[in-house]
Amino acid sequence: MIKTEKLVMIPGPTPVVRSIQDQMGRPTVAFGDAGFVADFKQLVLDLNEMWGAEQSFVIAGSGTLGMDMALSNTTKAGDNILVCTNGAFGDRFKKMCLRKGLNLDILAADHWGTSVTAEMVEKKLAEKKYAAVTVTHVETSTGVVAPIAEIGKVLAKHPETIYIVDAVAAAAGVRSNLAEMNIDVLLTCSQKAFGVAPGLTILFASKAAFERRKALGELIPEAYADFEEWIPIMKDPSKYWGTPAVNMIWALKESVRIIKEEGLEERYDRHIRIAKLFDDALEAIGFKVAAEKGFRAPTLSVYLYPESEHVDDAKFRSLVGAEGAQVAGCLGAYAGIGFRMGHMGNIDKHVMIGAVAAVERACIKLGMTVQPGAALAVMQAGLAKED
Ligand SMILES: *Cc1c(COP(=O)(O)O)cnc(C)c1O
């Protein structure tokens, strides 16, 4: 057989469609080029509107820069901060907060596979005043989605507290809106549900976030991450602060065009439907979805190996890769006992079938008791109902 092309089915990067690749392959122009400036400006306006934000930022960087920016612009050393965590990515905020000299309280999900709830946040906020609260929308280590809208209702009763949402593995795949959900800073990046290659930090901020930034004084310790430096550029991209990632910005603009063509709401609904299809297909061949019912993310899943099969994790994932789909290993409590699969962004029926087929073939090659086509049958039945 000739070598099978590998689909990128990890929780980011996600498959990049041809029209987005084409934007990355365009001849690069000067960042002051009139056509580019107009494209950048329109992209920022579209993002503001689509996410109900006072201002969006598109900056060269990864999701981690967004986390840093969120904290840097809304808190100062000595402030109280509440970090809500449902797993390894929620935990990433901890060390960042300690670096910045924040007084850190942790609110953790009862156990991996579930989420911190709005009631839990409400109780914490009644006990103590916090400068900011962080929530991870989709926890990439567990495949759990947090109730960000319900938590937003609690935060609405605490206007002194800035509400930060890490929506890296969610935005453009799971519903989020700053104005509707009382969110002050929502951060993401290009390589997850936007379906663009890695390289861009995308951050949305509210008026209250800007007021907080102003209250921190003229100079915060960070330069590249400072809202105040970037706001004039995002309003008028002909100005200069740091060179914009010209081709990546075009790529993101194409991604936003695709999202608008599909419709944001339809895109969110589609992610819910396809997550259910992946989960049902994998369950049909003995895998267990790690996230509990009611907490399952539309963008990625953790699939635990059938206990009776004693699967060699590294061998399994390498076989799935060889069969045509790159999947990711698990972290923390799930390390070694399952794998992570992204199912977000611009994935079509070919990709979905190809990914499930690769998992099935790997199972068969490993000698697991899997009926050829059992998972595919479930996926096919579901996809046949889709237009
Ligand atoms: C991927 C991810 C990040 C980190 O993003 P990078 O682009 O790798 O810096 C942060 N938070 C969540 C929830 C993620 O899934």
mmCIF file of C-alpha atoms and ligand atoms in Angstrom:
data_model
loop_
_atom_site.group_PDB
_atom_site.id
_atom_site.type_symbol
_atom_site.label_atom_id
_atom_site.label_comp_id
_atom_site.label_asym_id
_atom_site.label_seq_id
_atom_site.Cartn_x
_atom_site.Cartn_y
_atom_site.Cartn_z
ATOM 1 C CA MET A 1 0.000 0.000 0.000
ATOM 2 C CA ILE A 2 1.150 3.527 -0.576
ATOM 3 C CA LYS A 3 1.570 5.583 2.578
ATOM 4 C CA THR A 4 -1.729 6.861 4.002
ATOM 5 C CA GLU A 5 -1.996 10.598 4.470
ATOM 6 C CA LYS A 6 -2.275 11.524 8.136
ATOM 7 C CA LEU A 7 -5.316 13.511 9.271
ATOM 8 C CA VAL A 8 -4.530 15.806 12.201
ATOM 9 C CA MET A 9 -7.153 14.650 14.687
ATOM 10 C CA ILE A 10 -5.495 15.965 17.849
ATOM 11 C CA PRO A 11 -7.085 18.781 19.897
ATOM 12 C CA GLY A 12 -5.249 21.349 17.786
ATOM 13 C CA PRO A 13 -3.805 21.866 15.259
ATOM 14 C CA THR A 14 -6.876 20.731 13.349
ATOM 15 C CA PRO A 15 -7.228 20.031 9.605
ATOM 16 C CA VAL A 16 -6.597 23.165 7.512
ATOM 17 C CA VAL A 17 -8.763 23.330 4.384
ATOM 18 C CA ARG A 18 -7.282 24.244 0.991
ATOM 19 C CA SER A 19 -8.762 27.754 0.773
ATOM 20 C CA ILE A 20 -7.122 28.649 4.107
ATOM 21 C CA GLN A 21 -3.795 27.103 3.022
ATOM 22 C CA ASP A 22 -3.992 29.216 -0.131
ATOM 23 C CA GLN A 23 -4.095 32.395 1.959
ATOM 24 C CA MET A 24 -0.945 31.306 3.773
ATOM 25 C CA GLY A 25 0.733 30.718 0.421
ATOM 26 C CA ARG A 26 0.011 34.171 -0.998
ATOM 27 C CA PRO A 27 2.946 36.492 -1.731
ATOM 28 C CA THR A 28 3.528 38.427 1.482
ATOM 29 C CA VAL A 29 2.945 42.178 1.267
ATOM 30 C CA ALA A 30 4.085 45.093 3.409
ATOM 31 C CA PHE A 31 2.030 45.387 6.603
ATOM 32 C CA GLY A 32 1.164 48.917 5.488
ATOM 33 C CA ASP A 33 -0.220 47.655 2.160
ATOM 34 C CA ALA A 34 -3.627 49.286 1.663
ATOM 35 C CA GLY A 35 -5.332 46.034 0.700
ATOM 36 C CA PHE A 36 -3.923 44.179 3.708
ATOM 37 C CA VAL A 37 -4.825 47.007 6.090
ATOM 38 C CA ALA A 38 -8.422 46.922 4.824
ATOM 39 C CA ASP A 39 -8.552 43.111 5.204
ATOM 40 C CA PHE A 40 -7.152 43.230 8.756
ATOM 41 C CA LYS A 41 -9.568 45.998 9.758
ATOM 42 C CA GLN A 42 -12.575 44.098 8.442
ATOM 43 C CA LEU A 43 -11.449 40.896 10.187
ATOM 44 C CA VAL A 44 -11.276 42.680 13.545
ATOM 45 C CA LEU A 45 -14.716 44.273 13.022
ATOM 46 C CA ASP A 46 -16.218 40.887 12.117
ATOM 47 C CA LEU A 47 -14.726 39.267 15.206
ATOM 48 C CA ASN A 48 -16.020 42.092 17.458
ATOM 49 C CA GLU A 49 -19.516 41.561 16.152
ATOM 50 C CA MET A 50 -19.500 37.754 16.125
ATOM 51 C CA TRP A 51 -18.306 37.494 19.739
ATOM 52 C CA GLY A 52 -20.150 40.494 21.203
ATOM 53 C CA ALA A 53 -16.854 42.112 22.168
ATOM 54 C CA GLU A 54 -15.937 45.749 22.714
ATOM 55 C CA GLN A 55 -12.642 44.969 20.983
ATOM 56 C CA SER A 56 -10.966 41.906 19.555
ATOM 57 C CA PHE A 57 -7.204 41.459 19.197
ATOM 58 C CA VAL A 58 -5.415 39.350 16.593
ATOM 59 C CA ILE A 59 -1.754 39.040 17.507
ATOM 60 C CA ALA A 60 1.131 36.764 16.517
ATOM 61 C CA GLY A 61 1.354 34.183 19.282
ATOM 62 C CA SER A 62 -0.308 31.040 20.606
ATOM 63 C CA GLY A 63 -3.128 30.426 23.059
ATOM 64 C CA THR A 64 -0.696 30.706 25.956
ATOM 65 C CA LEU A 65 0.014 34.342 25.084
ATOM 66 C CA GLY A 66 -3.739 34.933 25.344
ATOM 67 C CA MET A 67 -3.759 33.495 28.866
ATOM 68 C CA ASP A 68 -0.843 35.779 29.771
ATOM 69 C CA MET A 69 -2.533 38.812 28.196
ATOM 70 C CA ALA A 70 -5.776 38.146 30.054
ATOM 71 C CA LEU A 71 -4.039 38.102 33.428
ATOM 72 C CA SER A 72 -1.569 40.924 32.688
ATOM 73 C CA ASN A 73 -4.233 43.430 31.698
ATOM 74 C CA THR A 74 -6.720 42.768 34.482
ATOM 75 C CA THR A 75 -4.713 41.978 37.625
ATOM 76 C CA LYS A 76 -1.721 43.247 39.586
ATOM 77 C CA ALA A 77 0.513 41.653 42.227
ATOM 78 C CA GLY A 78 -1.358 41.165 45.486
ATOM 79 C CA ASP A 79 -4.815 40.818 43.872
ATOM 80 C CA ASN A 80 -7.044 37.874 44.739
ATOM 81 C CA ILE A 81 -7.790 35.545 41.852
ATOM 82 C CA LEU A 82 -9.973 32.452 41.618
ATOM 83 C CA VAL A 83 -8.864 29.797 39.149
ATOM 84 C CA CYS A 84 -11.606 27.309 38.265
ATOM 85 C CA THR A 85 -10.050 24.121 36.950
ATOM 86 C CA ASN A 86 -11.414 20.949 35.408
ATOM 87 C CA GLY A 87 -8.017 19.480 34.523
ATOM 88 C CA ALA A 88 -4.520 20.116 33.195
ATOM 89 C CA PHE A 89 -5.309 23.204 31.093
ATOM 90 C CA GLY A 90 -7.204 24.907 33.907
ATOM 91 C CA ASP A 91 -4.186 24.151 36.068
ATOM 92 C CA ARG A 92 -1.923 26.059 33.638
ATOM 93 C CA PHE A 93 -3.293 29.313 35.038
ATOM 94 C CA LYS A 94 -1.934 28.456 38.510
ATOM 95 C CA LYS A 95 1.780 28.946 37.805
ATOM 96 C CA MET A 96 1.039 32.033 35.691
ATOM 97 C CA CYS A 97 -0.809 33.567 38.647
ATOM 98 C CA LEU A 98 2.023 32.719 41.054
ATOM 99 C CA ARG A 99 4.573 34.322 38.698
ATOM 100 C CA LYS A 100 2.554 37.507 38.798
ATOM 101 C CA GLY A 101 2.338 37.494 42.597
ATOM 102 C CA LEU A 102 -1.416 37.009 42.690
ATOM 103 C CA ASN A 103 -3.165 35.524 45.729
ATOM 104 C CA LEU A 104 -4.426 32.337 44.211
ATOM 105 C CA ASP A 105 -7.471 30.292 45.226
ATOM 106 C CA ILE A 106 -8.279 27.139 43.299
ATOM 107 C CA LEU A 107 -11.759 25.826 42.669
ATOM 108 C CA ALA A 108 -11.480 22.344 41.172
ATOM 109 C CA ALA A 109 -14.066 20.035 39.672
ATOM 110 C CA ASP A 110 -15.093 17.282 42.063
ATOM 111 C CA HIS A 111 -13.203 14.803 39.865
ATOM 112 C CA TRP A 112 -11.819 14.534 36.305
ATOM 113 C CA GLY A 113 -14.665 14.158 33.820
ATOM 114 C CA THR A 114 -16.901 16.783 35.432
ATOM 115 C CA SER A 115 -16.866 20.570 35.743
ATOM 116 C CA VAL A 116 -16.837 23.311 38.311
ATOM 117 C CA THR A 117 -20.453 24.509 38.471
ATOM 118 C CA ALA A 118 -22.047 27.951 38.729
ATOM 119 C CA GLU A 119 -23.213 27.087 42.263
ATOM 120 C CA MET A 120 -19.634 26.349 43.317
ATOM 121 C CA VAL A 121 -18.456 29.694 41.892
ATOM 122 C CA GLU A 122 -21.324 31.551 43.570
ATOM 123 C CA LYS A 123 -20.390 30.104 46.960
ATOM 124 C CA LYS A 124 -16.730 31.107 46.548
ATOM 125 C CA LEU A 125 -17.591 34.661 45.474
ATOM 126 C CA ALA A 126 -19.832 35.052 48.516
ATOM 127 C CA GLU A 127 -16.879 34.216 50.789
ATOM 128 C CA LYS A 128 -14.246 36.549 49.338
ATOM 129 C CA LYS A 129 -13.747 39.397 46.861
ATOM 130 C CA TYR A 130 -11.764 38.499 43.747
ATOM 131 C CA ALA A 131 -10.171 40.784 41.158
ATOM 132 C CA ALA A 132 -10.661 38.060 38.553
ATOM 133 C CA VAL A 133 -12.008 34.575 37.981
ATOM 134 C CA THR A 134 -10.720 32.214 35.276
ATOM 135 C CA VAL A 135 -12.678 29.389 33.683
ATOM 136 C CA THR A 136 -11.528 26.972 30.959
ATOM 137 C CA HIS A 137 -14.398 26.626 28.480
ATOM 138 C CA VAL A 138 -13.377 23.255 27.059
ATOM 139 C CA GLU A 139 -10.823 21.428 29.169
ATOM 140 C CA THR A 140 -8.480 19.797 26.662
ATOM 141 C CA SER A 141 -7.213 17.107 29.036
ATOM 142 C CA THR A 142 -10.667 15.731 29.869
ATOM 143 C CA GLY A 143 -13.020 16.734 27.048
ATOM 144 C CA VAL A 144 -15.247 18.517 29.559
ATOM 145 C CA VAL A 145 -17.194 21.674 28.754
ATOM 146 C CA ALA A 146 -17.771 24.214 31.548
ATOM 147 C CA PRO A 147 -21.116 26.039 31.956
ATOM 148 C CA ILE A 148 -19.705 29.460 31.038
ATOM 149 C CA ALA A 149 -23.109 31.105 30.509
ATOM 150 C CA GLU A 150 -24.388 30.044 33.960
ATOM 151 C CA ILE A 151 -21.130 31.135 35.588
ATOM 152 C CA GLY A 152 -21.534 34.438 33.718
ATOM 153 C CA LYS A 153 -24.889 34.975 35.446
ATOM 154 C CA VAL A 154 -23.143 34.616 38.802
ATOM 155 C CA LEU A 155 -20.370 37.009 37.727
ATOM 156 C CA ALA A 156 -23.005 39.584 36.674
ATOM 157 C CA LYS A 157 -23.754 39.986 40.392
ATOM 158 C CA HIS A 158 -20.069 40.795 41.018
ATOM 159 C CA PRO A 159 -19.152 43.690 38.734
ATOM 160 C CA GLU A 160 -15.862 44.158 40.643
ATOM 161 C CA THR A 161 -14.672 40.775 39.372
ATOM 162 C CA ILE A 162 -13.265 40.329 35.862
ATOM 163 C CA TYR A 163 -14.486 37.138 34.169
ATOM 164 C CA ILE A 164 -11.746 35.474 32.078
ATOM 165 C CA VAL A 165 -12.569 32.502 29.824
ATOM 166 C CA ASP A 166 -9.910 30.318 28.209
ATOM 167 C CA ALA A 167 -11.865 29.294 25.112
ATOM 168 C CA VAL A 168 -8.834 27.985 23.226
ATOM 169 C CA ALA A 169 -10.345 24.550 22.543
ATOM 170 C CA ALA A 170 -13.865 25.923 22.180
ATOM 171 C CA ALA A 171 -14.237 29.261 20.361
ATOM 172 C CA ALA A 172 -15.758 28.857 16.874
ATOM 173 C CA GLY A 173 -16.893 25.368 17.880
ATOM 174 C CA VAL A 174 -18.838 25.940 21.108
ATOM 175 C CA ARG A 175 -21.079 28.948 21.715
ATOM 176 C CA SER A 176 -19.517 31.920 23.498
ATOM 177 C CA ASN A 177 -20.451 35.605 23.467
ATOM 178 C CA LEU A 178 -18.993 38.276 25.729
ATOM 179 C CA ALA A 179 -22.011 40.585 25.856
ATOM 180 C CA GLU A 180 -24.542 37.797 26.391
ATOM 181 C CA MET A 181 -22.496 35.870 28.944
ATOM 182 C CA ASN A 182 -20.982 38.790 30.913
ATOM 183 C CA ILE A 183 -17.491 37.667 29.926
ATOM 184 C CA ASP A 184 -14.735 40.293 30.153
ATOM 185 C CA VAL A 185 -11.831 38.530 28.452
ATOM 186 C CA LEU A 186 -12.154 35.508 26.194
ATOM 187 C CA LEU A 187 -9.039 34.115 24.594
ATOM 188 C CA THR A 188 -8.364 31.576 21.893
ATOM 189 C CA CYS A 189 -5.971 30.927 19.022
ATOM 190 C CA SER A 190 -5.915 30.031 15.356
ATOM 191 C CA GLN A 191 -5.170 26.289 15.359
ATOM 192 C CA LYS A 192 -8.182 24.853 17.132
ATOM 193 C CA ALA A 193 -11.837 25.281 16.064
ATOM 194 C CA PHE A 194 -10.965 28.131 13.660
ATOM 195 C CA GLY A 195 -9.109 25.519 11.608
ATOM 196 C CA VAL A 196 -6.109 27.709 10.770
ATOM 197 C CA ALA A 197 -2.449 26.716 11.261
ATOM 198 C CA PRO A 198 -0.845 27.697 14.608
ATOM 199 C CA GLY A 199 0.457 31.251 14.895
ATOM 200 C CA LEU A 200 -2.260 33.643 16.037
ATOM 201 C CA THR A 201 -3.582 34.618 19.447
ATOM 202 C CA ILE A 202 -7.185 35.801 19.247
ATOM 203 C CA LEU A 203 -8.490 37.668 22.262
ATOM 204 C CA PHE A 204 -11.794 39.418 22.934
ATOM 205 C CA ALA A 205 -12.302 42.036 25.633
ATOM 206 C CA SER A 206 -15.188 43.954 27.195
ATOM 207 C CA LYS A 207 -15.443 47.606 28.274
ATOM 208 C CA ALA A 208 -15.000 46.529 31.887
ATOM 209 C CA ALA A 209 -11.728 44.806 30.956
ATOM 210 C CA PHE A 210 -10.445 48.067 29.455
ATOM 211 C CA GLU A 211 -11.512 50.027 32.528
ATOM 212 C CA ARG A 212 -9.601 47.536 34.661
ATOM 213 C CA ARG A 213 -6.538 47.862 32.421
ATOM 214 C CA LYS A 214 -6.664 51.658 32.769
ATOM 215 C CA ALA A 215 -6.942 51.352 36.551
ATOM 216 C CA LEU A 216 -3.642 49.409 36.579
ATOM 217 C CA GLY A 217 -1.797 52.569 35.555
ATOM 218 C CA GLU A 218 0.009 53.724 32.450
ATOM 219 C CA LEU A 219 2.731 51.083 32.380
ATOM 220 C CA ILE A 220 2.129 47.449 33.233
ATOM 221 C CA PRO A 221 5.276 45.250 33.360
ATOM 222 C CA GLU A 222 4.414 43.526 30.072
ATOM 223 C CA ALA A 223 4.925 45.338 26.767
ATOM 224 C CA TYR A 224 3.937 42.912 23.983
ATOM 225 C CA ALA A 225 0.874 41.769 25.938
ATOM 226 C CA ASP A 226 -0.391 45.278 26.821
ATOM 227 C CA PHE A 227 -3.946 46.069 25.624
ATOM 228 C CA GLU A 228 -3.078 49.769 25.579
ATOM 229 C CA GLU A 229 -0.346 49.221 22.995
ATOM 230 C CA TRP A 230 -2.564 47.108 20.748
ATOM 231 C CA ILE A 231 -5.898 48.931 20.907
ATOM 232 C CA PRO A 232 -4.817 51.707 18.478
ATOM 233 C CA ILE A 233 -3.542 49.067 16.032
ATOM 234 C CA MET A 234 -6.711 46.974 16.170
ATOM 235 C CA LYS A 235 -8.779 50.096 15.509
ATOM 236 C CA ASP A 236 -6.489 51.248 12.700
ATOM 237 C CA PRO A 237 -4.162 48.504 11.408
ATOM 238 C CA SER A 238 -2.191 50.996 9.300
ATOM 239 C CA LYS A 239 -0.488 51.939 12.585
ATOM 240 C CA TYR A 240 2.484 49.965 13.903
ATOM 241 C CA TRP A 241 3.363 48.317 17.207
ATOM 242 C CA GLY A 242 4.629 44.804 16.348
ATOM 243 C CA THR A 243 4.660 43.409 12.821
ATOM 244 C CA PRO A 244 1.364 41.639 12.141
ATOM 245 C CA ALA A 245 1.494 38.045 10.857
ATOM 246 C CA VAL A 246 0.285 39.121 7.406
ATOM 247 C CA ASN A 247 -0.394 35.704 5.836
ATOM 248 C CA MET A 248 -1.866 34.256 9.028
ATOM 249 C CA ILE A 249 -4.245 37.190 9.264
ATOM 250 C CA TRP A 250 -5.411 36.488 5.729
ATOM 251 C CA ALA A 251 -5.804 32.825 6.676
ATOM 252 C CA LEU A 252 -7.923 33.746 9.691
ATOM 253 C CA LYS A 253 -9.988 36.070 7.519
ATOM 254 C CA GLU A 254 -10.739 33.123 5.227
ATOM 255 C CA SER A 255 -11.649 31.019 8.262
ATOM 256 C CA VAL A 256 -14.079 33.723 9.411
ATOM 257 C CA ARG A 257 -15.544 33.850 5.896
ATOM 258 C CA ILE A 258 -16.136 30.083 6.060
ATOM 259 C CA ILE A 259 -17.691 30.411 9.527
ATOM 260 C CA LYS A 260 -20.023 33.185 8.340
ATOM 261 C CA GLU A 261 -20.992 31.155 5.292
ATOM 262 C CA GLU A 262 -21.897 28.194 7.504
ATOM 263 C CA GLY A 263 -23.497 30.428 10.131
ATOM 264 C CA LEU A 264 -22.186 30.607 13.710
ATOM 265 C CA GLU A 265 -25.258 28.963 15.240
ATOM 266 C CA GLU A 266 -25.269 26.162 12.654
ATOM 267 C CA ARG A 267 -21.556 25.683 13.302
ATOM 268 C CA TYR A 268 -22.175 25.298 17.041
ATOM 269 C CA ASP A 269 -25.047 22.870 16.357
ATOM 270 C CA ARG A 270 -22.927 20.879 13.915
ATOM 271 C CA HIS A 271 -20.185 20.461 16.502
ATOM 272 C CA ILE A 272 -22.732 19.077 18.977
ATOM 273 C CA ARG A 273 -24.030 16.614 16.366
ATOM 274 C CA ILE A 274 -20.624 15.411 15.193
ATOM 275 C CA ALA A 275 -19.308 14.994 18.740
ATOM 276 C CA LYS A 276 -22.263 12.716 19.463
ATOM 277 C CA LEU A 277 -21.507 10.737 16.281
ATOM 278 C CA PHE A 278 -17.833 10.267 17.212
ATOM 279 C CA ASP A 279 -18.768 9.289 20.769
ATOM 280 C CA ASP A 280 -21.438 6.810 19.621
ATOM 281 C CA ALA A 281 -19.115 5.318 16.988
ATOM 282 C CA LEU A 282 -16.261 4.781 19.442
ATOM 283 C CA GLU A 283 -18.593 3.457 22.137
ATOM 284 C CA ALA A 284 -19.866 0.904 19.610
ATOM 285 C CA ILE A 285 -16.399 -0.705 19.602
ATOM 286 C CA GLY A 286 -15.917 -0.672 23.358
ATOM 287 C CA PHE A 287 -14.307 2.694 24.118
ATOM 288 C CA LYS A 288 -15.637 4.757 26.997
ATOM 289 C CA VAL A 289 -16.118 8.540 26.818
ATOM 290 C CA ALA A 290 -14.219 9.931 29.805
ATOM 291 C CA ALA A 291 -16.338 13.054 30.289
ATOM 292 C CA GLU A 292 -19.569 12.376 32.133
ATOM 293 C CA LYS A 293 -22.893 12.856 30.377
ATOM 294 C CA GLY A 294 -23.954 16.502 30.550
ATOM 295 C CA PHE A 295 -20.310 17.650 30.575
ATOM 296 C CA ARG A 296 -19.168 16.368 27.156
ATOM 297 C CA ALA A 297 -17.434 18.916 24.942
ATOM 298 C CA PRO A 298 -18.537 19.343 21.322
ATOM 299 C CA THR A 299 -14.957 19.917 20.143
ATOM 300 C CA LEU A 300 -12.848 17.040 21.498
ATOM 301 C CA SER A 301 -13.183 13.805 23.408
ATOM 302 C CA VAL A 302 -11.110 11.574 25.626
ATOM 303 C CA TYR A 303 -11.775 7.929 24.751
ATOM 304 C CA LEU A 304 -10.727 5.400 27.393
ATOM 305 C CA TYR A 305 -9.553 2.005 26.163
ATOM 306 C CA PRO A 306 -11.801 -0.991 26.777
ATOM 307 C CA GLU A 307 -10.554 -2.334 30.134
ATOM 308 C CA SER A 308 -10.729 -5.973 29.022
ATOM 309 C CA GLU A 309 -8.317 -5.389 26.104
ATOM 310 C CA HIS A 310 -5.172 -4.240 28.008
ATOM 311 C CA VAL A 311 -4.239 -1.850 25.191
ATOM 312 C CA ASP A 312 -0.641 -0.644 24.864
ATOM 313 C CA ASP A 313 -1.258 3.113 24.636
ATOM 314 C CA ALA A 314 1.843 4.175 22.682
ATOM 315 C CA LYS A 315 1.507 1.249 20.263
ATOM 316 C CA PHE A 316 -2.189 1.950 19.710
ATOM 317 C CA ARG A 317 -1.690 5.629 18.946
ATOM 318 C CA SER A 318 1.219 4.968 16.646
ATOM 319 C CA LEU A 319 -0.907 2.407 14.754
ATOM 320 C CA VAL A 320 -3.825 4.849 14.439
ATOM 321 C CA GLY A 321 -1.330 7.354 13.029
ATOM 322 C CA ALA A 322 0.023 4.841 10.530
ATOM 323 C CA GLU A 323 -3.556 4.044 9.520
ATOM 324 C CA GLY A 324 -4.206 7.693 8.724
ATOM 325 C CA ALA A 325 -5.227 9.715 11.782
ATOM 326 C CA GLN A 326 -2.935 11.378 14.294
ATOM 327 C CA VAL A 327 -4.535 11.256 17.747
ATOM 328 C CA ALA A 328 -3.121 12.547 21.036
ATOM 329 C CA GLY A 329 -2.084 10.857 24.252
ATOM 330 C CA CYS A 330 -3.881 11.589 27.492
ATOM 331 C CA LEU A 331 -2.702 13.650 30.431
ATOM 332 C CA GLY A 332 -2.898 13.365 34.218
ATOM 333 C CA ALA A 333 -5.507 10.934 35.509
ATOM 334 C CA TYR A 334 -6.098 9.548 31.990
ATOM 335 C CA ALA A 335 -2.449 9.163 30.912
ATOM 336 C CA GLY A 336 -1.870 5.728 29.369
ATOM 337 C CA ILE A 337 -5.489 4.564 29.623
ATOM 338 C CA GLY A 338 -7.029 6.385 26.680
ATOM 339 C CA PHE A 339 -6.472 8.785 23.804
ATOM 340 C CA ARG A 340 -7.673 12.254 22.887
ATOM 341 C CA MET A 341 -9.296 13.083 19.606
ATOM 342 C CA GLY A 342 -10.173 16.516 18.304
ATOM 343 C CA HIS A 343 -13.345 16.746 16.209
ATOM 344 C CA MET A 344 -13.545 20.463 15.659
ATOM 345 C CA GLY A 345 -13.217 23.052 12.949
ATOM 346 C CA ASN A 346 -13.695 22.543 9.241
ATOM 347 C CA ILE A 347 -13.925 18.772 9.162
ATOM 348 C CA ASP A 348 -16.099 17.187 6.486
ATOM 349 C CA LYS A 349 -17.591 13.735 6.071
ATOM 350 C CA HIS A 350 -14.414 12.341 4.475
ATOM 351 C CA VAL A 351 -12.362 13.420 7.473
ATOM 352 C CA MET A 352 -14.834 11.988 9.967
ATOM 353 C CA ILE A 353 -15.056 8.635 8.195
ATOM 354 C CA GLY A 354 -11.300 8.534 7.659
ATOM 355 C CA ALA A 355 -10.601 9.170 11.332
ATOM 356 C CA VAL A 356 -13.006 6.538 12.648
ATOM 357 C CA ALA A 357 -11.804 4.041 10.021
ATOM 358 C CA ALA A 358 -8.182 4.559 11.116
ATOM 359 C CA VAL A 359 -9.112 3.875 14.752
ATOM 360 C CA GLU A 360 -11.026 0.755 13.720
ATOM 361 C CA ARG A 361 -8.150 -0.638 11.638
ATOM 362 C CA ALA A 362 -5.699 0.020 14.478
ATOM 363 C CA CYS A 363 -7.957 -1.934 16.851
ATOM 364 C CA ILE A 364 -8.184 -4.845 14.396
ATOM 365 C CA LYS A 365 -4.421 -4.852 13.802
ATOM 366 C CA LEU A 366 -3.868 -4.904 17.569
ATOM 367 C CA GLY A 367 -6.066 -7.979 17.800
ATOM 368 C CA MET A 368 -8.815 -6.306 19.789
ATOM 369 C CA THR A 369 -12.273 -7.857 19.576
ATOM 370 C CA VAL A 370 -13.652 -5.311 17.132
ATOM 371 C CA GLN A 371 -16.001 -6.198 14.284
ATOM 372 C CA PRO A 372 -14.739 -4.478 11.098
ATOM 373 C CA GLY A 373 -17.155 -1.664 10.264
ATOM 374 C CA ALA A 374 -18.909 -1.602 13.639
ATOM 375 C CA ALA A 375 -17.884 1.966 14.481
ATOM 376 C CA LEU A 376 -18.159 3.045 10.856
ATOM 377 C CA ALA A 377 -21.725 1.735 10.668
ATOM 378 C CA VAL A 378 -22.745 4.118 13.450
ATOM 379 C CA MET A 379 -20.917 7.032 11.845
ATOM 380 C CA GLN A 380 -22.358 6.241 8.407
ATOM 381 C CA ALA A 381 -25.935 6.015 9.702
ATOM 382 C CA GLY A 382 -25.538 9.428 11.346
ATOM 383 C CA LEU A 383 -23.810 11.084 8.388
ATOM 384 C CA ALA A 384 -26.464 9.810 5.986
ATOM 385 C CA LYS A 385 -28.961 11.994 7.880
ATOM 386 C CA GLU A 386 -26.802 15.101 7.342
ATOM 387 C CA ASP A 387 -27.095 17.211 4.216
HETATM 388 C C1 LIG B 1 -4.305 24.323 23.388
HETATM 389 C C2 LIG B 1 -4.771 24.990 24.630
HETATM 390 C C3 LIG B 1 -4.041 26.016 25.248
HETATM 391 C C4 LIG B 1 -2.669 26.407 24.805
HETATM 392 O O1 LIG B 1 -2.667 26.934 23.533
HETATM 393 P P1 LIG B 1 -1.251 27.067 22.757
HETATM 394 O O2 LIG B 1 -1.671 27.582 21.424
HETATM 395 O O3 LIG B 1 -0.697 25.694 22.723
HETATM 396 O O4 LIG B 1 -0.426 28.001 23.522
HETATM 397 C C5 LIG B 1 -4.583 26.646 26.338
HETATM 398 N N1 LIG B 1 -5.780 26.299 26.813
HETATM 399 C C6 LIG B 1 -6.522 25.308 26.261
HETATM 400 C C7 LIG B 1 -7.844 24.983 26.832
HETATM 401 C C8 LIG B 1 -6.032 24.627 25.151
HETATM 402 O O5 LIG B 1 -6.752 23.645 24.602
#
